[in-house]
Short mmCIF file of C-alpha atoms and ligand atoms in Angstrom, two decimals:
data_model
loop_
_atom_site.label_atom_id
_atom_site.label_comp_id
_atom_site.label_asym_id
_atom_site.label_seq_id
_atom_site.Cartn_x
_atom_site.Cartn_y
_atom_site.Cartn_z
CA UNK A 1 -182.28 106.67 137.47
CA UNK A 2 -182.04 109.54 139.82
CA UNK A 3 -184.78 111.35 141.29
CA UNK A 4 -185.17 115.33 141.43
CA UNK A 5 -186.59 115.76 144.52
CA UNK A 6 -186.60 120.02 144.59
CA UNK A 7 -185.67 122.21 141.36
CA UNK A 8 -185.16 125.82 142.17
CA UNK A 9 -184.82 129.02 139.97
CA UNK A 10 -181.76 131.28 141.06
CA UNK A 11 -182.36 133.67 138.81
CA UNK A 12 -182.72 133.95 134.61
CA UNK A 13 -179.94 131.36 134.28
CA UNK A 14 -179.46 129.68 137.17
CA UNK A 15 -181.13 126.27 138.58
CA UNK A 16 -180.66 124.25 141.59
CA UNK A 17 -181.63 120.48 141.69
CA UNK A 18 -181.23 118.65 144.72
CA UNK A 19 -181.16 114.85 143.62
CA UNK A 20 -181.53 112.00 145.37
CA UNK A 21 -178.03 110.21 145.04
CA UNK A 22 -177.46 108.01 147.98
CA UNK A 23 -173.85 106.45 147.30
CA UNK A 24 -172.40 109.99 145.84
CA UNK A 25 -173.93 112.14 148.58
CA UNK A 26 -172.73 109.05 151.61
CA UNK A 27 -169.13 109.93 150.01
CA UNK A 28 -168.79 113.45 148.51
CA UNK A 29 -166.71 116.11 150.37
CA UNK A 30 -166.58 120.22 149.04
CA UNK A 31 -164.73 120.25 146.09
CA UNK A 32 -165.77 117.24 144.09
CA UNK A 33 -167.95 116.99 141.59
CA UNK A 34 -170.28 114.61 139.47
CA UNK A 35 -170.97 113.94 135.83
CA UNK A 36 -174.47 113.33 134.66
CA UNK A 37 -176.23 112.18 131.70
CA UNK A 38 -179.71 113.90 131.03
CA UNK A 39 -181.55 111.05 129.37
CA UNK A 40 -179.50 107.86 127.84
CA UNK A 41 -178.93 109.57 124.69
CA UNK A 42 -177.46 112.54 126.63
CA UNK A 43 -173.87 114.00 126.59
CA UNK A 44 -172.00 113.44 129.78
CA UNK A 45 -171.27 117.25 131.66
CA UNK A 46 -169.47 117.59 135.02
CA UNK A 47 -171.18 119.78 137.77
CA UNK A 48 -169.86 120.78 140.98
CA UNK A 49 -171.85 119.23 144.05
CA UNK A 50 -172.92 122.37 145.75
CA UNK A 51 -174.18 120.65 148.54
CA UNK A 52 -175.37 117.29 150.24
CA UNK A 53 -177.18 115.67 152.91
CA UNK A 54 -176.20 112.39 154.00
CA UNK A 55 -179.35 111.49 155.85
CA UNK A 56 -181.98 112.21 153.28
CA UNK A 57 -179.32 111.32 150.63
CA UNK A 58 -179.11 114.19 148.17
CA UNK A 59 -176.53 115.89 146.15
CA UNK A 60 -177.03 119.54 145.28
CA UNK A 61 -176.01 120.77 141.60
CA UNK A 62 -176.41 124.36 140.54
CA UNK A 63 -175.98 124.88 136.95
CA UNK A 64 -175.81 127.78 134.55
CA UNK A 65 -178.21 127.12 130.87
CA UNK A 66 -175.34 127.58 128.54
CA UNK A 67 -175.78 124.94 125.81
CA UNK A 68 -177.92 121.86 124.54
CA UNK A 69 -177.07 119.89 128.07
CA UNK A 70 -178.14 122.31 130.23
CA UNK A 71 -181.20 123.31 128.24
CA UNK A 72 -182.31 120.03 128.34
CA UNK A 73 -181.53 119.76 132.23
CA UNK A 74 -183.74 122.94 132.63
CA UNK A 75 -186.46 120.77 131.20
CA UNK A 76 -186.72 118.49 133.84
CA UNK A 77 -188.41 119.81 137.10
CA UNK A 78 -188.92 117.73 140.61
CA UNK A 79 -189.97 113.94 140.30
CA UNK A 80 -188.48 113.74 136.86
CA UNK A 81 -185.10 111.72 137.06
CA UNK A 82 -181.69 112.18 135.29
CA UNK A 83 -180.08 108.93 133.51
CA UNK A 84 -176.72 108.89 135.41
CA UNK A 85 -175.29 110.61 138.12
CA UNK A 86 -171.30 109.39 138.59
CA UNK A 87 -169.23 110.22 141.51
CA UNK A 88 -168.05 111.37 143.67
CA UNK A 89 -165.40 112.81 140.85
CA UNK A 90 -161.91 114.21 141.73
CA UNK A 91 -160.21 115.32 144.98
CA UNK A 92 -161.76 116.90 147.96
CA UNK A 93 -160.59 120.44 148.17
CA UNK A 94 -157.56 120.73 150.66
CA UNK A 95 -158.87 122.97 153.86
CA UNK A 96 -157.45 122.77 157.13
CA UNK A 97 -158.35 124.61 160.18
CA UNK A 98 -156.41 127.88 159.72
CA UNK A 99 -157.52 130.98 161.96
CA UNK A 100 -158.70 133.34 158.81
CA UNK A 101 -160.53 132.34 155.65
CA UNK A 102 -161.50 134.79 152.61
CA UNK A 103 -163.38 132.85 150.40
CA UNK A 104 -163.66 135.04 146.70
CA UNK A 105 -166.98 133.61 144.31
CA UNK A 106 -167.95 135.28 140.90
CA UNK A 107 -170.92 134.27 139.12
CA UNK A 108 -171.98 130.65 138.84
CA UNK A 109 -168.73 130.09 140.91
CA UNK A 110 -170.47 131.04 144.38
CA UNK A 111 -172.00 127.53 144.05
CA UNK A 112 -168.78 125.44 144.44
CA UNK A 113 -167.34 127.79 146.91
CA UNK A 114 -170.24 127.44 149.20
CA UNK A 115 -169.24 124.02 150.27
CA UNK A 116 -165.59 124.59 150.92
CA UNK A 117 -166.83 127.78 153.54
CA UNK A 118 -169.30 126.15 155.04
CA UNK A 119 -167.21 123.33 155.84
CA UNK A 120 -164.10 125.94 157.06
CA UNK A 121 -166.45 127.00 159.20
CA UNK A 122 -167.87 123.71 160.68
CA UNK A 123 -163.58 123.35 161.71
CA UNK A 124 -163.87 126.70 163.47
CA UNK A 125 -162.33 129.12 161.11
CA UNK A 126 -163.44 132.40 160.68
CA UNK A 127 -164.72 133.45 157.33
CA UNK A 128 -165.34 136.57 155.39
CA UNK A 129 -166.27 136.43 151.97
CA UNK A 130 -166.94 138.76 149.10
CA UNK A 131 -168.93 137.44 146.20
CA UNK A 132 -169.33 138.99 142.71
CA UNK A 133 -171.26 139.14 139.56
CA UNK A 134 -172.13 141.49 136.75
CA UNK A 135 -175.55 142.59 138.43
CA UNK A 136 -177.77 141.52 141.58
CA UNK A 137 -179.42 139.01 139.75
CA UNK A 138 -175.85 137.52 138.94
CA UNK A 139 -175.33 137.22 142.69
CA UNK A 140 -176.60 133.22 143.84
CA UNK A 141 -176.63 131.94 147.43
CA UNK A 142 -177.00 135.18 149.22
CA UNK A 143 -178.74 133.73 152.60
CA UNK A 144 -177.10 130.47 152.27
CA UNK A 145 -173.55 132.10 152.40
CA UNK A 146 -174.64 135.24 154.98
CA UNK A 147 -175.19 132.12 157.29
CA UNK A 148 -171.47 130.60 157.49
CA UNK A 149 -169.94 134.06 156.84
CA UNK A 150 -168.65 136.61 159.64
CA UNK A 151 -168.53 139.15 157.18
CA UNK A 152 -169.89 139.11 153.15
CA UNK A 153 -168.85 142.09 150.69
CA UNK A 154 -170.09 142.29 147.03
CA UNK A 155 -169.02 143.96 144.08
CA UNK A 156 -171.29 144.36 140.81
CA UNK A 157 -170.15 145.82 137.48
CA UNK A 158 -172.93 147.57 137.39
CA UNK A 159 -173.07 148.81 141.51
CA UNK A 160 -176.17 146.84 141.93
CA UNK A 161 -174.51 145.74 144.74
CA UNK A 162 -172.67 146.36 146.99
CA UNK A 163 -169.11 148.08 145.05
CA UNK A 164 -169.13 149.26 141.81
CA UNK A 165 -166.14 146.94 140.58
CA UNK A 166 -164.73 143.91 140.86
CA UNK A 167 -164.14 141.55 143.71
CA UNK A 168 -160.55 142.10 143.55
CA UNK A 169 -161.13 145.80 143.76
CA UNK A 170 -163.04 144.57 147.33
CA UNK A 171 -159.85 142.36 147.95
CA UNK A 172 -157.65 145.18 147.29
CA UNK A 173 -159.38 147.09 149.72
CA UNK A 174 -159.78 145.20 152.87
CA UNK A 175 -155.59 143.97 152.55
CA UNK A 176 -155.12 148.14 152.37
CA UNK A 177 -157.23 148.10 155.56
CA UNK A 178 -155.27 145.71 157.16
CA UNK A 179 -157.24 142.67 157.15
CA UNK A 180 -154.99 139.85 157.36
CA UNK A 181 -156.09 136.11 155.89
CA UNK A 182 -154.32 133.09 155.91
CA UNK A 183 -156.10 131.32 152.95
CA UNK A 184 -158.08 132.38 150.07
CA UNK A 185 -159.96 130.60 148.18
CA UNK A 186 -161.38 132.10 144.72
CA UNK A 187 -163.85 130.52 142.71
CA UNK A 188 -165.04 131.99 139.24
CA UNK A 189 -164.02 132.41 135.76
CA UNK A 190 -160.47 132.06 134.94
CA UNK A 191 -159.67 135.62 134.32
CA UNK A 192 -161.39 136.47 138.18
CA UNK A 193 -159.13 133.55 139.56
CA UNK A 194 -155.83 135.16 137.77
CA UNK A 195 -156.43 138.46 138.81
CA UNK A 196 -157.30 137.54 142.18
CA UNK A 197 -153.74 135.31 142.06
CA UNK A 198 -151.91 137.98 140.85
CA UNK A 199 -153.35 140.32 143.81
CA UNK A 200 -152.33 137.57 146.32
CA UNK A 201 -149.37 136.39 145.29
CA UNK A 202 -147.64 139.73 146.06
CA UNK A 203 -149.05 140.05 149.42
CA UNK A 204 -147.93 135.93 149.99
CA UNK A 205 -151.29 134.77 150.62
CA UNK A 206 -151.90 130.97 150.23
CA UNK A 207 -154.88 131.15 147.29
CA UNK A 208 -156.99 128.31 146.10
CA UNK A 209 -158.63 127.74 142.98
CA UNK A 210 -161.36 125.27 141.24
CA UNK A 211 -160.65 124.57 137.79
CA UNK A 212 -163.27 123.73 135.42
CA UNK A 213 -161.57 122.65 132.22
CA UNK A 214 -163.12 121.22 129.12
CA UNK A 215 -163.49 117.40 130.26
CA UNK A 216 -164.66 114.29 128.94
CA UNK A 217 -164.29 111.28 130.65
CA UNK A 218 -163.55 112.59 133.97
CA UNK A 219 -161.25 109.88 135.00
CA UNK A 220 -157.87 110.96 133.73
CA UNK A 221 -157.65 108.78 130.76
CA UNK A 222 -158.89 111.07 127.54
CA UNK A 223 -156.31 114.26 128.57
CA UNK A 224 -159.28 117.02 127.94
CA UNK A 225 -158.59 118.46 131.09
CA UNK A 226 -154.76 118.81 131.15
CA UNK A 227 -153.32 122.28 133.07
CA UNK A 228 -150.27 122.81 133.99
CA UNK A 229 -149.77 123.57 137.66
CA UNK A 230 -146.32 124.65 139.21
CA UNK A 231 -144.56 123.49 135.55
CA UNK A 232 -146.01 119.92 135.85
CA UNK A 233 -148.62 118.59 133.88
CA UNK A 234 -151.82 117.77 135.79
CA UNK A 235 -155.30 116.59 134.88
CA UNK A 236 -158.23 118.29 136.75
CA UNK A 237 -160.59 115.30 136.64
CA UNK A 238 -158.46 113.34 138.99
CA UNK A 239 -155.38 115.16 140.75
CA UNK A 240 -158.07 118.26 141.02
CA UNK A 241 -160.20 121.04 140.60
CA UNK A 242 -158.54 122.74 143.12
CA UNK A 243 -155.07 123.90 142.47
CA UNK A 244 -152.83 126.01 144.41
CA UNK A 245 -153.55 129.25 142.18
CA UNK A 246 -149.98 130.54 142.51
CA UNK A 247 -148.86 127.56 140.38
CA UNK A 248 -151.93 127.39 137.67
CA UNK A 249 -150.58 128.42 134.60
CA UNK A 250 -154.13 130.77 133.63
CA UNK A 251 -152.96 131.99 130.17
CA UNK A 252 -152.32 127.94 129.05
CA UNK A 253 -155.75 126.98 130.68
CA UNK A 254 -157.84 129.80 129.38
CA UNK A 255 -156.66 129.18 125.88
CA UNK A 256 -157.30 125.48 126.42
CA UNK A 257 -161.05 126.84 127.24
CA UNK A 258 -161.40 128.77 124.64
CA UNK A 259 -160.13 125.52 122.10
CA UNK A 260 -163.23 124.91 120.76
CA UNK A 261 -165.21 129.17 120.73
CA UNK A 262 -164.94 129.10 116.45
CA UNK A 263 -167.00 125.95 116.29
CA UNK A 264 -169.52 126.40 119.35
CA UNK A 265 -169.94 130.16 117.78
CA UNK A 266 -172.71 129.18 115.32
CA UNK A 267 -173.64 126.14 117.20
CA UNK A 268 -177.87 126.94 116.91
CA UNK A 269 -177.53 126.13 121.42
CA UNK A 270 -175.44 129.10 122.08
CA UNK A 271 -177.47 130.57 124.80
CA UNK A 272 -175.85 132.83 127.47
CA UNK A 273 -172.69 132.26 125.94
CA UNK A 274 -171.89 135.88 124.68
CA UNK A 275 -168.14 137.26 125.99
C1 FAD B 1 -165.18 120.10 137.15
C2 FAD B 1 -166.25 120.97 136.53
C3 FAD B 1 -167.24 121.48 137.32
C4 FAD B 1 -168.25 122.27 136.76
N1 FAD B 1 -169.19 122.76 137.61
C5 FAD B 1 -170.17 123.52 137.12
C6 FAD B 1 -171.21 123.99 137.99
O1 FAD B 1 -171.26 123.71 139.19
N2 FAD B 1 -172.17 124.77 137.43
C7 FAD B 1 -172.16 125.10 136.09
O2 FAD B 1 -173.06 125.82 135.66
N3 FAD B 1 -171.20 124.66 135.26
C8 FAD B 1 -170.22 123.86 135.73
N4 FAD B 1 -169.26 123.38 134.87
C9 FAD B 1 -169.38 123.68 133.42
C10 FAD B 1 -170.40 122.73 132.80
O3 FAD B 1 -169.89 121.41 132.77
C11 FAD B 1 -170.74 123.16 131.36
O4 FAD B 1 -171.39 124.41 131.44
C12 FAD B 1 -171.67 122.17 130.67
O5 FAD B 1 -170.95 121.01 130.34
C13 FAD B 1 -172.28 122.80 129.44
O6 FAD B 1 -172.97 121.82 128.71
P1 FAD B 1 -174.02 122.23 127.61
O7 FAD B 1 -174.26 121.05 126.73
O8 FAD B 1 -175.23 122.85 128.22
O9 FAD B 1 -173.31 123.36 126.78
P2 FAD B 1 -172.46 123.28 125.43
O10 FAD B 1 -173.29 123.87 124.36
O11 FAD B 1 -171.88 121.93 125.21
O12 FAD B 1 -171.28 124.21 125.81
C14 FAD B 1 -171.43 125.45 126.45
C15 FAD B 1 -170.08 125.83 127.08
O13 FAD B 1 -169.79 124.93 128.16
C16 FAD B 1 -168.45 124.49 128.10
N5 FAD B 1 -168.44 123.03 128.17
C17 FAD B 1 -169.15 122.18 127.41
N6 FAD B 1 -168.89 120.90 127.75
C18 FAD B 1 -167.99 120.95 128.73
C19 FAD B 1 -167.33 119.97 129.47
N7 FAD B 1 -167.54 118.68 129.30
N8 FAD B 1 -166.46 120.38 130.40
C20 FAD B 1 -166.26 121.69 130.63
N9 FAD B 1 -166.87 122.68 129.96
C21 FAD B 1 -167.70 122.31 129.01
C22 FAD B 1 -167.86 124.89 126.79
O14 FAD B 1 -166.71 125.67 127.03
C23 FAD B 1 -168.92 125.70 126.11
O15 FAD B 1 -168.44 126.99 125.84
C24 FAD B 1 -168.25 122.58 135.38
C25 FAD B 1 -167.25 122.07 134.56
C26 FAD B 1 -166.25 121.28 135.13
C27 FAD B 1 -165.18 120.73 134.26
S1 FES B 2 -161.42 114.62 131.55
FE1 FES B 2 -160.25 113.14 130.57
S2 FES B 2 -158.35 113.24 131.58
FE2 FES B 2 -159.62 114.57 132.70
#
């Protein structure tokens, strides 16, 4: 069993849980993730660690209440425990010390990018980053990612925030002004990661993605999570999440997502999952 030691509301949908996990938070590096099991009956779902500390040896995991999981997740709150708590799961992200970071989060996707910056800028690296969502409210990890940024933008659909737009309509923008990055990394739903590829690719700058594929066992056996990256077949669980976005084939991947929409449609645990 695994302790909650500190639940946390991030806004209507949103929860943090810092857990005590001592082996996966001794080994995890930005960009892996975990799969738990709410009670022994429960489903197994992957989360992103969002965070960890290896001396008081927790694991941060900040999830959105979609579905029957995460509803029953929600129900927990600190000193509860979860059933299982597996990892650390797939590869650590690939960052190297480069001179210029822009780090690109949309939604619930600000949580696994937070990580990835705040270890670019332990190396050194200088990091601006613009985060999006459809409102405020959508917008997690505002002080937490103001602290290991030089510069953060946002962009709401609704001009809550920051631009009225999108964050590749901020992107757009700052390469027009001239700001020069040598790595990108964009975190969000599919469609934000393809358009945010497509904007990069013609200006040649090196963009990262996390992909968050249905999975099921996590360990590259069942196939669940195949993409195809750069024309070769891959399997997030194990040779990712994070791709080289030039090379993810988005169109295969978000049809692969959407596999299963006609049955979860009239599934009675549908929350928050309207287009
Ligand atoms: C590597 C990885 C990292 C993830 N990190 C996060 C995170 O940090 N925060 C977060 O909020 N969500 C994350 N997700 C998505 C999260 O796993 C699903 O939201 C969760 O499984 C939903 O479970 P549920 O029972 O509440 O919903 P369900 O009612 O089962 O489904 C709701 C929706 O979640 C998706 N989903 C369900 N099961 C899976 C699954 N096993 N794999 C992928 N998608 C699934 C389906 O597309 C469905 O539309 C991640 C997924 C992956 C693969
Ligand atoms: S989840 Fe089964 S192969 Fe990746």
């Amino acid at each position: 069993m695994y302790k909650i030691v500190a639940k946390r509301k991030l806004n209507d949908l949103v929860e943090l849980m810092e857990i005590h996990a001592p082996y996966v938070a001794r080994k995890c590096e930005p960009g892996q993730f975990i799969i738990l099991r709410v009670d022994e009956e429960g489903e197994r779902i992957p989360l992103t660690i969002a965070d960890y500390d290896r001396k008081k040896e927790t694991v941060t995991i900040i999830y959105q209440v979609v579905g029957y999981s995460t509803k029953k997740l929600s129900l927990k709150n600190e000193g509860d425990s979860v059933e299982d708590f597996v990892g650390p799961l797939g590869q650590e992200a690939p960052l190297h010390k480069v001179k210029r970071v822009l780090g690109i989060g949309g939604g619930v996707g600000i949580a696994p990018l937070y990580p990835q910056l705040k270890k670019m800028k332990e190396l050194g690296v200088q990091v601006d980053t613009i985060l999006g969502g459809r409102s405020d409210e959508f917008i997690i990890l505002e002080d937490e990612m103001e602290n290991i940024s030089d510069n953060v933008y946002y962009a709401t659909n609704d001009g809550s925030k920051g631009i009225k737009g999108f964050v590749t309509d901020k992107l757009n923008e700052l390469i027009e002004n001239g700001e020069k990055y040598d790595l990108v990394i964009a975190i969000g739903p599919l469609i934000m990661m393809k358009a945010v590829c497509e904007i990069t690719k013609k200006h040649d700058i090196k963009t990262n993605v996390s992909l968050n594929p249905i999975m099921i066992d996590g360990t590259g056996m069942c196939g669940g999570c195949r993409v195809t990256v750069g024309g070769e077949t891959k399997f997030a669980c194990v040779d990712g999440p994070d791709f080289d976005g030039h090379q993810v084939d988005f169109d295969e991947a978000m049809r692969r997502q959407g596999m299963y929409k006609e049955e979860e449609k009239d599934h009675v645990c549908r929350l928050g999952l309207e287009d």
